[in-house]
mmCIF file of C-alpha atoms in Angstrom:
data_model
loop_
_atom_site.group_PDB
_atom_site.id
_atom_site.type_symbol
_atom_site.label_atom_id
_atom_site.label_comp_id
_atom_site.label_asym_id
_atom_site.label_seq_id
_atom_site.Cartn_x
_atom_site.Cartn_y
_atom_site.Cartn_z
ATOM 1 C CA MET Q 1 -0.166 0.014 0.093
ATOM 2 C CA LYS Q 2 1.242 3.050 -1.063
ATOM 3 C CA ILE Q 3 0.931 5.742 1.768
ATOM 4 C CA TYR Q 4 1.700 9.619 1.481
ATOM 5 C CA ILE Q 5 1.782 12.359 4.138
ATOM 6 C CA VAL Q 6 0.594 15.467 3.086
ATOM 7 C CA ILE Q 7 1.346 18.652 5.326
ATOM 8 C CA PRO Q 8 -0.550 21.832 5.029
ATOM 9 C CA PHE Q 9 1.322 24.687 6.685
ATOM 10 C CA TYR Q 10 1.149 28.404 6.618
ATOM 11 C CA ASN Q 11 3.549 30.571 7.969
ATOM 12 C CA GLU Q 12 5.336 28.120 10.054
ATOM 13 C CA GLU Q 13 9.169 28.794 9.318
ATOM 14 C CA ARG Q 14 10.044 28.020 13.294
ATOM 15 C CA GLN Q 15 8.445 24.478 13.304
ATOM 16 C CA ILE Q 16 8.025 22.940 9.590
ATOM 17 C CA GLY Q 17 11.543 22.224 9.328
ATOM 18 C CA LYS Q 18 11.555 19.963 12.532
ATOM 19 C CA VAL Q 19 8.036 18.583 11.131
ATOM 20 C CA VAL Q 20 9.834 16.887 7.970
ATOM 21 C CA LYS Q 21 12.770 16.060 9.945
ATOM 22 C CA SER Q 22 10.963 13.842 12.383
ATOM 23 C CA LEU Q 23 9.050 12.103 9.724
ATOM 24 C CA ALA Q 24 12.590 10.901 8.101
ATOM 25 C CA LYS Q 25 12.697 7.488 9.858
ATOM 26 C CA TYR Q 26 9.352 6.572 7.827
ATOM 27 C CA ASN Q 27 10.842 6.857 4.384
ATOM 28 C CA LEU Q 28 7.397 8.038 2.944
ATOM 29 C CA PRO Q 29 6.709 10.531 0.509
ATOM 30 C CA VAL Q 30 5.944 13.695 1.882
ATOM 31 C CA VAL Q 31 3.520 16.495 0.413
ATOM 32 C CA LEU Q 32 3.976 19.645 2.046
ATOM 33 C CA VAL Q 33 1.537 22.572 0.585
ATOM 34 C CA ASP Q 34 2.668 25.922 1.414
ATOM 35 C CA ASP Q 35 -0.808 27.587 1.618
ATOM 36 C CA GLY Q 36 0.686 31.258 0.635
ATOM 37 C CA SER Q 37 3.198 31.784 3.456
ATOM 38 C CA SER Q 38 4.740 35.379 3.726
ATOM 39 C CA ASP Q 39 7.614 33.995 5.994
ATOM 40 C CA ARG Q 40 10.085 32.230 5.189
ATOM 41 C CA SER Q 41 9.061 29.094 5.718
ATOM 42 C CA ARG Q 42 9.330 27.637 2.073
ATOM 43 C CA PHE Q 43 13.080 28.522 2.118
ATOM 44 C CA LYS Q 44 13.690 26.587 4.951
ATOM 45 C CA ILE Q 45 12.449 23.293 3.405
ATOM 46 C CA GLN Q 46 14.617 24.421 0.421
ATOM 47 C CA GLU Q 47 17.439 25.408 2.471
ATOM 48 C CA LEU Q 48 17.230 21.703 4.177
ATOM 49 C CA ARG Q 49 17.424 19.700 1.014
ATOM 50 C CA PHE Q 50 15.097 16.779 1.804
ATOM 51 C CA LYS Q 51 14.628 14.037 -0.619
ATOM 52 C CA ASN Q 52 11.267 12.079 -0.315
ATOM 53 C CA GLU Q 53 9.577 15.529 -0.082
ATOM 54 C CA THR Q 54 7.366 17.723 -2.495
ATOM 55 C CA LEU Q 55 6.714 20.988 -1.989
ATOM 56 C CA LEU Q 56 3.609 22.526 -3.723
ATOM 57 C CA THR Q 57 3.027 26.052 -3.220
ATOM 58 C CA HIS Q 58 -0.167 28.407 -3.160
ATOM 59 C CA LYS Q 59 0.538 31.543 -4.565
ATOM 60 C CA VAL Q 60 -2.008 33.243 -2.455
ATOM 61 C CA ASN Q 61 -3.630 31.668 1.221
ATOM 62 C CA LEU Q 62 -6.799 29.562 0.515
ATOM 63 C CA GLY Q 63 -7.147 28.314 3.880
ATOM 64 C CA LYS Q 64 -6.725 24.586 5.404
ATOM 65 C CA GLY Q 65 -9.407 23.046 3.568
ATOM 66 C CA ALA Q 66 -8.065 24.165 -0.051
ATOM 67 C CA ALA Q 67 -4.567 23.235 0.953
ATOM 68 C CA MET Q 68 -5.346 20.011 2.195
ATOM 69 C CA LYS Q 69 -7.197 19.193 -1.177
ATOM 70 C CA THR Q 70 -4.374 20.242 -3.108
ATOM 71 C CA GLY Q 71 -2.020 17.847 -1.391
ATOM 72 C CA ALA Q 72 -4.110 14.911 -1.705
ATOM 73 C CA ASP Q 73 -5.033 15.325 -5.406
ATOM 74 C CA TYR Q 74 -1.314 15.620 -5.998
ATOM 75 C CA ALA Q 75 -0.573 12.284 -3.892
ATOM 76 C CA PHE Q 76 -3.416 10.463 -5.287
ATOM 77 C CA ALA Q 77 -2.648 11.743 -8.759
ATOM 78 C CA LYS Q 78 1.165 10.120 -7.905
ATOM 79 C CA GLY Q 79 -0.483 6.858 -7.139
ATOM 80 C CA ALA Q 80 -1.099 6.630 -3.489
ATOM 81 C CA ASP Q 81 -3.581 4.302 -2.138
ATOM 82 C CA ALA Q 82 -3.806 6.433 1.058
ATOM 83 C CA VAL Q 83 -2.699 9.941 2.584
ATOM 84 C CA VAL Q 84 -2.517 10.745 6.445
ATOM 85 C CA PHE Q 85 -2.669 14.479 7.071
ATOM 86 C CA MET Q 86 -0.503 16.076 9.680
ATOM 87 C CA ASP Q 87 -0.430 19.632 10.623
ATOM 88 C CA GLY Q 88 2.741 21.958 9.815
ATOM 89 C CA ASP Q 89 2.792 23.654 13.036
ATOM 90 C CA ASN Q 90 4.355 20.440 15.221
ATOM 91 C CA GLN Q 91 1.920 19.673 17.488
ATOM 92 C CA HIS Q 92 1.375 15.923 16.199
ATOM 93 C CA LYS Q 93 4.115 13.500 16.842
ATOM 94 C CA ALA Q 94 5.934 11.503 13.969
ATOM 95 C CA ASN Q 95 5.628 8.557 16.703
ATOM 96 C CA ASP Q 96 1.852 8.097 16.260
ATOM 97 C CA LEU Q 97 2.251 7.650 12.705
ATOM 98 C CA PRO Q 98 2.282 3.920 13.050
ATOM 99 C CA LYS Q 99 -0.964 3.829 14.330
ATOM 100 C CA PHE Q 100 -2.652 5.186 11.244
ATOM 101 C CA ILE Q 101 -0.355 3.095 8.581
ATOM 102 C CA ASN Q 102 -1.592 0.004 10.699
ATOM 103 C CA ALA Q 103 -5.021 0.906 10.599
ATOM 104 C CA LEU Q 104 -4.881 1.642 6.764
ATOM 105 C CA LYS Q 105 -2.966 -1.402 6.096
ATOM 106 C CA SER Q 106 -5.558 -3.812 7.969
ATOM 107 C CA GLY Q 107 -7.831 -2.956 5.206
ATOM 108 C CA LYS Q 108 -10.852 -2.556 7.190
ATOM 109 C CA TYR Q 109 -10.894 1.000 7.485
ATOM 110 C CA ASP Q 110 -11.149 3.698 5.209
ATOM 111 C CA MET Q 111 -11.016 6.642 7.724
ATOM 112 C CA VAL Q 112 -8.650 6.997 10.353
ATOM 113 C CA PHE Q 113 -9.654 9.620 12.844
ATOM 114 C CA GLY Q 114 -6.611 10.916 15.635
ATOM 115 C CA SER Q 115 -8.075 11.787 18.346
ATOM 116 C CA ARG Q 116 -6.391 13.739 21.476
ATOM 117 C CA ASN Q 117 -7.528 13.988 24.809
ATOM 118 C CA LEU Q 118 -6.917 15.463 28.274
ATOM 119 C CA GLY Q 119 -4.309 12.619 29.194
ATOM 120 C CA LEU Q 120 -2.111 13.559 25.675
ATOM 121 C CA GLY Q 121 -1.357 17.356 26.373
ATOM 122 C CA VAL Q 122 -4.526 19.269 24.851
ATOM 123 C CA PRO Q 123 -5.940 22.081 27.208
ATOM 124 C CA LEU Q 124 -8.967 21.933 29.129
ATOM 125 C CA VAL Q 125 -10.790 24.446 27.216
ATOM 126 C CA ARG Q 126 -9.735 23.235 23.350
ATOM 127 C CA PHE Q 127 -10.784 19.734 24.787
ATOM 128 C CA LEU Q 128 -14.173 21.075 25.628
ATOM 129 C CA GLY Q 129 -14.128 23.014 22.606
ATOM 130 C CA ASN Q 130 -13.797 19.429 20.865
ATOM 131 C CA LYS Q 131 -16.178 17.252 22.707
ATOM 132 C CA PHE Q 132 -18.936 20.014 22.026
ATOM 133 C CA ALA Q 133 -17.993 19.580 18.168
ATOM 134 C CA SER Q 134 -18.041 16.103 18.084
ATOM 135 C CA VAL Q 135 -21.563 15.822 20.205
ATOM 136 C CA VAL Q 136 -23.172 18.250 17.779
ATOM 137 C CA ALA Q 137 -21.762 16.469 14.454
ATOM 138 C CA SER Q 138 -23.321 13.150 16.382
ATOM 139 C CA ALA Q 139 -26.620 14.748 16.619
ATOM 140 C CA LEU Q 140 -26.918 16.170 13.427
ATOM 141 C CA PHE Q 141 -24.977 13.385 10.799
ATOM 142 C CA GLY Q 142 -25.046 10.506 13.112
ATOM 143 C CA ILE Q 143 -21.178 9.729 13.535
ATOM 144 C CA TYR Q 144 -19.576 10.195 16.733
ATOM 145 C CA VAL Q 145 -15.739 10.864 16.362
ATOM 146 C CA SER Q 146 -14.383 11.856 19.811
ATOM 147 C CA ASP Q 147 -12.086 14.520 18.550
ATOM 148 C CA SER Q 148 -13.761 15.840 15.701
ATOM 149 C CA ILE Q 149 -11.368 18.518 14.489
ATOM 150 C CA CYS Q 150 -8.022 17.094 14.932
ATOM 151 C CA GLY Q 151 -6.029 17.538 11.854
ATOM 152 C CA PHE Q 152 -4.001 14.302 12.435
ATOM 153 C CA ARG Q 153 -6.141 11.541 10.408
ATOM 154 C CA ALA Q 154 -5.928 9.556 7.075
ATOM 155 C CA LEU Q 155 -8.170 8.305 4.615
ATOM 156 C CA THR Q 156 -7.816 6.077 1.345
ATOM 157 C CA LYS Q 157 -8.420 7.083 -2.256
ATOM 158 C CA LYS Q 158 -11.902 5.506 -2.417
ATOM 159 C CA ALA Q 159 -12.893 7.600 0.687
ATOM 160 C CA TYR Q 160 -11.036 10.592 -0.808
ATOM 161 C CA ASN Q 161 -13.417 10.292 -3.667
ATOM 162 C CA LYS Q 162 -16.542 9.817 -1.904
ATOM 163 C CA ILE Q 163 -15.776 12.920 0.262
ATOM 164 C CA LYS Q 164 -14.205 15.528 -1.086
ATOM 165 C CA TRP Q 165 -14.948 18.397 1.034
ATOM 166 C CA ASP Q 166 -15.809 21.923 -0.071
ATOM 167 C CA SER Q 167 -14.728 23.596 2.873
ATOM 168 C CA ASN Q 168 -11.467 26.014 2.518
ATOM 169 C CA GLY Q 169 -10.985 26.914 6.166
ATOM 170 C CA TYR Q 170 -10.754 24.831 9.326
ATOM 171 C CA GLY Q 171 -14.458 23.836 8.612
ATOM 172 C CA VAL Q 172 -12.811 20.974 6.920
ATOM 173 C CA GLU Q 173 -12.358 18.517 9.598
ATOM 174 C CA ILE Q 174 -16.037 18.751 10.859
ATOM 175 C CA GLU Q 175 -16.924 18.174 6.866
ATOM 176 C CA MET Q 176 -14.583 15.559 6.701
ATOM 177 C CA VAL Q 177 -16.474 13.944 9.717
ATOM 178 C CA ALA Q 178 -20.038 14.815 8.622
ATOM 179 C CA ARG Q 179 -19.348 13.394 4.861
ATOM 180 C CA THR Q 180 -17.640 10.227 6.386
ATOM 181 C CA GLY Q 181 -21.451 9.966 8.684
ATOM 182 C CA LYS Q 182 -23.291 10.229 5.564
ATOM 183 C CA THR Q 183 -21.730 8.154 3.177
ATOM 184 C CA GLY Q 184 -21.163 5.489 5.766
ATOM 185 C CA LEU Q 185 -17.423 4.966 5.233
ATOM 186 C CA SER Q 186 -15.941 2.644 7.691
ATOM 187 C CA HIS Q 187 -13.912 4.282 9.942
ATOM 188 C CA VAL Q 188 -11.764 4.319 13.349
ATOM 189 C CA GLU Q 189 -10.101 6.230 16.010
ATOM 190 C CA VAL Q 190 -6.305 6.311 17.016
ATOM 191 C CA PRO Q 191 -5.067 7.948 20.122
ATOM 192 C CA VAL Q 192 -2.584 10.756 19.303
ATOM 193 C CA GLU Q 193 -0.089 12.923 21.306
ATOM 194 C CA SER Q 194 -0.933 16.933 21.131
ATOM 195 C CA VAL Q 195 1.593 19.795 21.983
ATOM 196 C CA TYR Q 196 0.951 23.690 21.301
ATOM 197 C CA TYR Q 197 3.759 25.734 20.893
ATOM 198 C CA ASP Q 198 2.263 28.543 19.550
ATOM 199 C CA LYS Q 199 -0.426 29.864 21.559
ATOM 200 C CA VAL Q 200 -1.797 32.501 18.955
ATOM 201 C CA LYS Q 201 -2.498 29.819 16.004
ATOM 202 C CA GLY Q 202 -4.576 27.439 15.407
ATOM 203 C CA VAL Q 203 -8.199 27.282 15.963
ATOM 204 C CA THR Q 204 -9.537 30.617 17.655
ATOM 205 C CA ALA Q 205 -12.661 31.367 19.380
ATOM 206 C CA LEU Q 206 -13.801 33.170 16.246
ATOM 207 C CA ASP Q 207 -12.889 29.792 14.324
ATOM 208 C CA ALA Q 208 -15.024 27.971 16.177
ATOM 209 C CA PHE Q 209 -17.883 30.242 15.605
ATOM 210 C CA GLY Q 210 -17.157 29.962 12.034
ATOM 211 C CA ILE Q 211 -16.952 26.208 12.548
ATOM 212 C CA LEU Q 212 -20.322 26.124 14.382
ATOM 213 C CA LEU Q 213 -22.058 28.297 11.446
ATOM 214 C CA GLU Q 214 -20.371 25.673 8.867
ATOM 215 C CA VAL Q 215 -21.670 22.707 10.421
ATOM 216 C CA VAL Q 216 -25.541 24.259 10.379
ATOM 217 C CA LYS Q 217 -24.400 24.701 6.849
ATOM 218 C CA LEU Q 218 -23.295 21.200 6.297
ATOM 219 C CA ARG Q 219 -26.538 20.178 7.616
ATOM 220 C CA LEU Q 220 -28.465 21.929 5.377
ATOM 221 C CA THR Q 221 -26.457 21.416 2.384
ATOM 222 C CA ILE Q 222 -25.223 17.209 2.110
ATOM 223 C CA MET G 1 -41.949 72.790 -2.818
ATOM 224 C CA ILE G 2 -39.075 71.096 -2.714
ATOM 225 C CA LEU G 3 -37.888 69.894 0.887
ATOM 226 C CA GLY G 4 -34.526 69.690 2.249
ATOM 227 C CA PHE G 5 -34.700 65.856 2.543
ATOM 228 C CA GLN G 6 -35.410 65.788 -1.344
ATOM 229 C CA ILE G 7 -32.400 68.018 -1.848
ATOM 230 C CA ILE G 8 -30.198 65.915 -0.234
ATOM 231 C CA ALA G 9 -31.939 62.782 -1.787
ATOM 232 C CA ILE G 10 -31.480 64.582 -5.617
ATOM 233 C CA LEU G 11 -27.872 65.316 -4.791
ATOM 234 C CA PHE G 12 -27.178 61.394 -3.949
ATOM 235 C CA ALA G 13 -28.847 60.514 -7.445
ATOM 236 C CA LEU G 14 -26.858 62.849 -9.279
ATOM 237 C CA SER G 15 -22.911 62.294 -7.599
ATOM 238 C CA MET G 16 -24.042 58.046 -8.629
ATOM 239 C CA ILE G 17 -24.921 59.632 -11.972
ATOM 240 C CA TYR G 18 -21.458 60.811 -11.932
ATOM 241 C CA PHE G 19 -19.896 57.819 -10.343
ATOM 242 C CA ALA G 20 -21.499 55.840 -12.933
ATOM 243 C CA LEU G 21 -20.062 57.980 -15.626
ATOM 244 C CA HIS G 22 -16.500 58.154 -14.428
ATOM 245 C CA ALA G 23 -16.380 54.321 -14.060
ATOM 246 C CA TYR G 24 -17.792 54.072 -17.560
ATOM 247 C CA LYS G 25 -15.144 56.686 -18.926
ATOM 248 C CA ARG G 26 -12.618 53.870 -17.334
ATOM 249 C CA LYS G 27 -14.160 51.180 -19.247
ATOM 250 C CA GLU G 28 -15.050 49.733 -15.992
ATOM 251 C CA LEU G 29 -18.890 49.580 -17.178
ATOM 252 C CA GLY G 30 -20.002 48.415 -20.482
ATOM 253 C CA LYS G 31 -22.484 50.583 -22.738
ATOM 254 C CA GLY G 32 -25.545 48.554 -21.333
ATOM 255 C CA GLU G 33 -24.846 48.834 -17.369
ATOM 256 C CA ILE G 34 -24.121 52.855 -17.963
ATOM 257 C CA ILE G 35 -27.448 53.090 -20.002
ATOM 258 C CA SER G 36 -29.278 50.868 -16.891
ATOM 259 C CA TRP G 37 -27.667 52.995 -14.227
ATOM 260 C CA GLU G 38 -28.570 56.258 -15.746
ATOM 261 C CA VAL G 39 -32.142 55.105 -16.687
ATOM 262 C CA LEU G 40 -31.985 53.935 -12.758
ATOM 263 C CA TRP G 41 -30.643 57.319 -11.331
ATOM 264 C CA GLY G 42 -32.666 59.535 -13.703
ATOM 265 C CA GLY G 43 -35.692 57.885 -12.614
ATOM 266 C CA ALA G 44 -34.972 58.195 -9.224
ATOM 267 C CA ILE G 45 -34.544 62.082 -9.656
ATOM 268 C CA ILE G 46 -38.260 62.437 -11.375
ATOM 269 C CA ILE G 47 -39.692 60.445 -8.527
ATOM 270 C CA ILE G 48 -38.133 62.190 -5.981
ATOM 271 C CA ILE G 49 -39.276 65.804 -7.393
ATOM 272 C CA PHE G 50 -42.751 64.181 -8.440
ATOM 273 C CA PRO G 51 -43.508 61.811 -5.835
ATOM 274 C CA ASP G 52 -47.413 62.131 -6.905
ATOM 275 C CA LEU G 53 -46.005 60.145 -9.685
ATOM 276 C CA LEU G 54 -45.978 57.053 -7.569
ATOM 277 C CA ARG G 55 -49.340 57.541 -5.941
ATOM 278 C CA LYS G 56 -51.314 55.492 -8.053
ATOM 279 C CA PHE G 57 -48.920 52.720 -8.280
ATOM 280 C CA SER G 58 -48.578 52.397 -4.149
ATOM 281 C CA MET G 59 -52.517 52.568 -3.704
ATOM 282 C CA THR G 60 -52.585 49.524 -6.214
ATOM 283 C CA PHE G 61 -50.435 47.926 -3.508
ATOM 284 C CA LEU G 62 -52.375 49.036 -0.781
ATOM 285 C CA ILE G 63 -49.659 51.190 0.432
ATOM 286 C CA THR G 64 -50.999 54.723 1.895
ATOM 287 C CA ARG G 65 -47.658 56.829 1.671
ATOM 288 C CA VAL G 66 -45.382 56.861 -1.501
ATOM 289 C CA PHE G 67 -42.244 57.361 1.081
ATOM 290 C CA ASP G 68 -43.149 53.767 2.335
ATOM 291 C CA LEU G 69 -43.351 52.522 -1.364
ATOM 292 C CA MET G 70 -40.081 54.141 -2.159
ATOM 293 C CA VAL G 71 -38.401 52.897 1.053
ATOM 294 C CA ILE G 72 -39.728 48.992 0.249
ATOM 295 C CA GLY G 73 -38.764 49.069 -3.259
ATOM 296 C CA GLY G 74 -35.001 50.351 -1.867
ATOM 297 C CA PHE G 75 -34.967 47.781 0.496
ATOM 298 C CA ILE G 76 -35.997 45.097 -2.627
ATOM 299 C CA LEU G 77 -33.481 46.300 -4.887
ATOM 300 C CA VAL G 78 -30.613 46.333 -2.046
ATOM 301 C CA ILE G 79 -31.324 42.823 -1.115
ATOM 302 C CA SER G 80 -31.419 41.700 -4.705
ATOM 303 C CA MET G 81 -27.814 43.359 -5.458
ATOM 304 C CA VAL G 82 -26.710 41.935 -2.411
ATOM 305 C CA ALA G 83 -27.800 38.533 -3.237
ATOM 306 C CA ASN G 84 -26.362 38.592 -6.964
ATOM 307 C CA SER G 85 -23.086 40.131 -5.561
ATOM 308 C CA TYR G 86 -22.724 36.988 -2.759
ATOM 309 C CA VAL G 87 -23.625 34.588 -5.640
ATOM 310 C CA ARG G 88 -20.601 36.389 -7.699
ATOM 311 C CA THR G 89 -18.144 36.460 -5.336
ATOM 312 C CA ARG G 90 -18.369 32.715 -4.442
ATOM 313 C CA ARG G 91 -18.062 32.185 -8.166
ATOM 314 C CA LEU G 92 -15.254 33.983 -7.974
ATOM 315 C CA GLU G 93 -13.650 32.471 -5.065
ATOM 316 C CA LYS G 94 -14.145 28.921 -6.415
ATOM 317 C CA LYS G 95 -12.550 29.745 -9.794
ATOM 318 C CA MET G 96 -9.720 31.453 -7.798
ATOM 319 C CA GLU G 97 -9.069 28.423 -5.767
ATOM 320 C CA GLU G 98 -9.355 26.040 -8.612
ATOM 321 C CA LEU G 99 -6.752 28.393 -10.405
ATOM 322 C CA VAL G 100 -4.381 28.663 -7.591
ATOM 323 C CA ARG G 101 -4.337 25.068 -6.549
ATOM 324 C CA LYS G 102 -4.110 24.053 -10.229
ATOM 325 C CA LEU G 103 -0.978 26.406 -10.295
ATOM 326 C CA ALA G 104 0.333 24.470 -7.074
ATOM 327 C CA ILE G 105 0.317 21.272 -9.078
ATOM 328 C CA LYS G 106 1.871 22.288 -12.489
ATOM 329 C CA GLY G 107 4.224 24.522 -10.631
ATOM 330 C CA GLU G 108 5.870 21.531 -9.153
ATOM 331 C CA SER G 109 5.474 19.064 -12.162
ATOM 332 C CA LYS G 110 7.099 21.509 -14.422
ATOM 333 C CA LYS G 111 9.963 21.651 -11.520
ATOM 334 C CA LYS G 112 10.460 18.001 -11.474
ATOM 335 C CA LYS G 113 10.601 17.965 -15.694
ATOM 336 C CA GLU G 114 13.217 20.767 -15.872
ATOM 337 C CA GLY G 115 15.068 18.788 -13.139
ATOM 338 C CA ARG G 116 14.995 15.586 -14.835
ATOM 339 C CA ILE G 117 16.614 18.054 -18.033
ATOM 340 C CA ARG G 118 19.326 18.967 -16.526
ATOM 341 C CA LYS G 119 20.476 15.771 -14.992
#
């Protein structure tokens, strides 16, 4: 099974090199998608001269969902059978990667969701926000994923063709969950560790409100 | 006698005519568009000066005051324009997204091809 790792990132010059370095031991093809960064992220990657990595660059910032789609389109066009998505801010640990690979290789699951919890480094406020999103998604789409907005997740080509998302921003994760519920794809959760290096980045309270609106929109449209 | 409110409305309509003409001169509006805008604002000036022209029309819709009819008409116009521009913006966003994503993938394939030629 050909598995690619897709990492969307935006202004992550301090962390992106570390993320890519941590993946080296797995010897998997990595697709990095620079979502129109205005800092030196892309030069940082070029300076490090990685061998297994492909860098795709959005000329303008479109949002995480669009960057994920670009990476997935590229990987599947290159012959990938499945892709694993990781965040570019180094909050996900490469050590958790084998859990996704094993679940995909078992052939039982089309989607593998990473799940962060309190014991694995998630602040209480975020944990409660995640739970709220999970409960709402469960009520509206009939699928319960304990951490429905975790960006560490994997999907097969079949799943990608079925759930290709429209959201460009942070709503992408919840849309993937909703579409998984709607299409009845087989899925599993694996526990993942999470470390937050930058408190101002990632999902803000405003983003959370946007995600909530997105959920309502999804309920009406899919 | 023309009231102060009418004077302000006329000045506003005249300035909108000026902006439309200015946009036309800069080729930002086509012939059809400039004619539509001039007719719209010209019509608005006539109605502002002679509001009684609409009285019969307002009675048909059981609206007692002409002013109320104009406010309702204005609302309908604004809402339809907002809806129209929302759809256009979404369409543009989608097109831009597709273009940026295509360029990203194409750019990488081109780089790889050039790399192979150099080798």
